[in-house]
Amino acid sequence: MKTKFLLPVLAIIFAVGMSFTTVNAALDSDAWIDLGGGTPHKINTVPCEGTGEDCQVIVQSLQNPGPYTLYKDFDLQEPYDSNTTTPYTITD
């Protein structure tokens, strides 16, 4: 009798728990912009999608909002790809 009640309850608990394990890697990645003179600044949001163009962002929280090219690495060598030349606006 206990197993008829316990198994569905455990299934619900595991289903709810597993729903929190799925993440969108593109939104949780770190990225870098060049503030000028090779000074990297960390950005926590990567809105870029597609290929063909370098990803450009406007960062509203900065005194000079940009646009800036968004890079995958601290060394500012590998830009993220985008399918548009229009900069993405982020509030990071």
PDB file of C-alpha atoms in Angstrom:
ATOM      1  CA  MET A   1       0.000   0.000   0.000  1.00  0.00           C
ATOM      2  CA  LYS A   2       2.814   2.420   0.849  1.00  0.00           C
ATOM      3  CA  THR A   3       4.549   1.835  -2.496  1.00  0.00           C
ATOM      4  CA  LYS A   4       1.377   2.704  -4.428  1.00  0.00           C
ATOM      5  CA  PHE A   5       1.459   6.100  -2.750  1.00  0.00           C
ATOM      6  CA  LEU A   6       5.234   6.585  -2.497  1.00  0.00           C
ATOM      7  CA  LEU A   7       6.203   5.921  -6.126  1.00  0.00           C
ATOM      8  CA  PRO A   8       3.984   8.616  -7.697  1.00  0.00           C
ATOM      9  CA  VAL A   9       5.098  11.111  -5.053  1.00  0.00           C
ATOM     10  CA  LEU A  10       8.760  10.362  -5.764  1.00  0.00           C
ATOM     11  CA  ALA A  11       8.131  10.652  -9.509  1.00  0.00           C
ATOM     12  CA  ILE A  12       6.641  14.119  -9.022  1.00  0.00           C
ATOM     13  CA  ILE A  13       9.530  15.203  -6.791  1.00  0.00           C
ATOM     14  CA  PHE A  14      12.112  13.995  -9.306  1.00  0.00           C
ATOM     15  CA  ALA A  15      10.265  15.626 -12.211  1.00  0.00           C
ATOM     16  CA  VAL A  16      10.190  18.982 -10.430  1.00  0.00           C
ATOM     17  CA  GLY A  17      13.829  18.635  -9.424  1.00  0.00           C
ATOM     18  CA  MET A  18      14.945  17.795 -12.956  1.00  0.00           C
ATOM     19  CA  SER A  19      13.110  20.808 -14.383  1.00  0.00           C
ATOM     20  CA  PHE A  20      15.643  23.048 -12.625  1.00  0.00           C
ATOM     21  CA  THR A  21      18.643  21.268 -14.151  1.00  0.00           C
ATOM     22  CA  THR A  22      17.988  22.449 -17.704  1.00  0.00           C
ATOM     23  CA  VAL A  23      19.710  25.697 -18.585  1.00  0.00           C
ATOM     24  CA  ASN A  24      20.195  27.718 -21.697  1.00  0.00           C
ATOM     25  CA  ALA A  25      23.970  27.845 -22.055  1.00  0.00           C
ATOM     26  CA  ALA A  26      23.849  30.853 -24.364  1.00  0.00           C
ATOM     27  CA  LEU A  27      22.202  32.989 -21.710  1.00  0.00           C
ATOM     28  CA  ASP A  28      24.460  31.876 -18.869  1.00  0.00           C
ATOM     29  CA  SER A  29      27.804  32.239 -20.606  1.00  0.00           C
ATOM     30  CA  ASP A  30      30.388  34.865 -19.831  1.00  0.00           C
ATOM     31  CA  ALA A  31      31.442  37.272 -22.543  1.00  0.00           C
ATOM     32  CA  TRP A  32      33.837  40.173 -22.803  1.00  0.00           C
ATOM     33  CA  ILE A  33      33.826  43.593 -24.437  1.00  0.00           C
ATOM     34  CA  ASP A  34      36.749  45.929 -25.103  1.00  0.00           C
ATOM     35  CA  LEU A  35      36.217  49.220 -23.250  1.00  0.00           C
ATOM     36  CA  GLY A  36      39.081  50.753 -25.169  1.00  0.00           C
ATOM     37  CA  GLY A  37      42.805  50.211 -25.174  1.00  0.00           C
ATOM     38  CA  GLY A  38      42.394  46.450 -24.776  1.00  0.00           C
ATOM     39  CA  THR A  39      40.680  46.704 -21.375  1.00  0.00           C
ATOM     40  CA  PRO A  40      38.287  43.720 -21.107  1.00  0.00           C
ATOM     41  CA  HIS A  41      34.961  44.106 -19.297  1.00  0.00           C
ATOM     42  CA  LYS A  42      32.930  41.033 -18.325  1.00  0.00           C
ATOM     43  CA  ILE A  43      29.346  40.690 -19.573  1.00  0.00           C
ATOM     44  CA  ASN A  44      27.110  37.962 -18.129  1.00  0.00           C
ATOM     45  CA  THR A  45      24.555  37.887 -20.945  1.00  0.00           C
ATOM     46  CA  VAL A  46      25.145  36.573 -24.462  1.00  0.00           C
ATOM     47  CA  PRO A  47      22.181  37.525 -26.684  1.00  0.00           C
ATOM     48  CA  CYS A  48      23.946  36.636 -29.960  1.00  0.00           C
ATOM     49  CA  GLU A  49      22.484  34.114 -32.355  1.00  0.00           C
ATOM     50  CA  GLY A  50      23.389  33.089 -35.865  1.00  0.00           C
ATOM     51  CA  THR A  51      26.533  33.319 -37.977  1.00  0.00           C
ATOM     52  CA  GLY A  52      28.102  35.589 -40.532  1.00  0.00           C
ATOM     53  CA  GLU A  53      28.606  38.819 -38.575  1.00  0.00           C
ATOM     54  CA  ASP A  54      30.451  39.802 -35.392  1.00  0.00           C
ATOM     55  CA  CYS A  55      28.009  40.262 -32.509  1.00  0.00           C
ATOM     56  CA  GLN A  56      27.600  43.888 -31.421  1.00  0.00           C
ATOM     57  CA  VAL A  57      26.007  44.926 -28.106  1.00  0.00           C
ATOM     58  CA  ILE A  58      24.912  48.168 -26.477  1.00  0.00           C
ATOM     59  CA  VAL A  59      25.404  48.002 -22.691  1.00  0.00           C
ATOM     60  CA  GLN A  60      22.959  50.415 -21.066  1.00  0.00           C
ATOM     61  CA  SER A  61      24.628  50.279 -17.643  1.00  0.00           C
ATOM     62  CA  LEU A  62      27.902  51.773 -18.934  1.00  0.00           C
ATOM     63  CA  GLN A  63      28.637  55.487 -19.208  1.00  0.00           C
ATOM     64  CA  ASN A  64      29.538  54.938 -22.871  1.00  0.00           C
ATOM     65  CA  PRO A  65      26.968  52.291 -23.923  1.00  0.00           C
ATOM     66  CA  GLY A  66      28.698  51.331 -27.149  1.00  0.00           C
ATOM     67  CA  PRO A  67      28.167  49.506 -29.436  1.00  0.00           C
ATOM     68  CA  TYR A  68      30.885  47.013 -28.559  1.00  0.00           C
ATOM     69  CA  THR A  69      31.949  43.749 -30.181  1.00  0.00           C
ATOM     70  CA  LEU A  70      31.193  40.801 -27.882  1.00  0.00           C
ATOM     71  CA  TYR A  71      34.101  38.347 -27.417  1.00  0.00           C
ATOM     72  CA  LYS A  72      34.202  34.761 -26.129  1.00  0.00           C
ATOM     73  CA  ASP A  73      37.566  35.119 -24.402  1.00  0.00           C
ATOM     74  CA  PHE A  74      39.329  37.454 -21.973  1.00  0.00           C
ATOM     75  CA  ASP A  75      42.025  38.129 -24.573  1.00  0.00           C
ATOM     76  CA  LEU A  76      39.413  39.717 -26.885  1.00  0.00           C
ATOM     77  CA  GLN A  77      40.462  37.542 -29.820  1.00  0.00           C
ATOM     78  CA  GLU A  78      37.383  35.439 -30.705  1.00  0.00           C
ATOM     79  CA  PRO A  79      34.132  37.373 -31.300  1.00  0.00           C
ATOM     80  CA  TYR A  80      30.683  35.840 -30.935  1.00  0.00           C
ATOM     81  CA  ASP A  81      28.763  35.322 -34.173  1.00  0.00           C
ATOM     82  CA  SER A  82      25.499  37.004 -35.060  1.00  0.00           C
ATOM     83  CA  ASN A  83      23.193  37.006 -38.057  1.00  0.00           C
ATOM     84  CA  THR A  84      22.597  40.771 -37.924  1.00  0.00           C
ATOM     85  CA  THR A  85      24.633  43.966 -37.950  1.00  0.00           C
ATOM     86  CA  THR A  86      22.145  45.613 -35.583  1.00  0.00           C
ATOM     87  CA  PRO A  87      23.546  45.736 -32.015  1.00  0.00           C
ATOM     88  CA  TYR A  88      21.709  43.885 -29.252  1.00  0.00           C
ATOM     89  CA  THR A  89      20.750  46.031 -26.248  1.00  0.00           C
ATOM     90  CA  ILE A  90      21.533  44.524 -22.819  1.00  0.00           C
ATOM     91  CA  THR A  91      21.226  45.899 -19.289  1.00  0.00           C
ATOM     92  CA  ASP A  92      24.190  44.013 -17.841  1.00  0.00           C
TER      93      ASP A  92
END
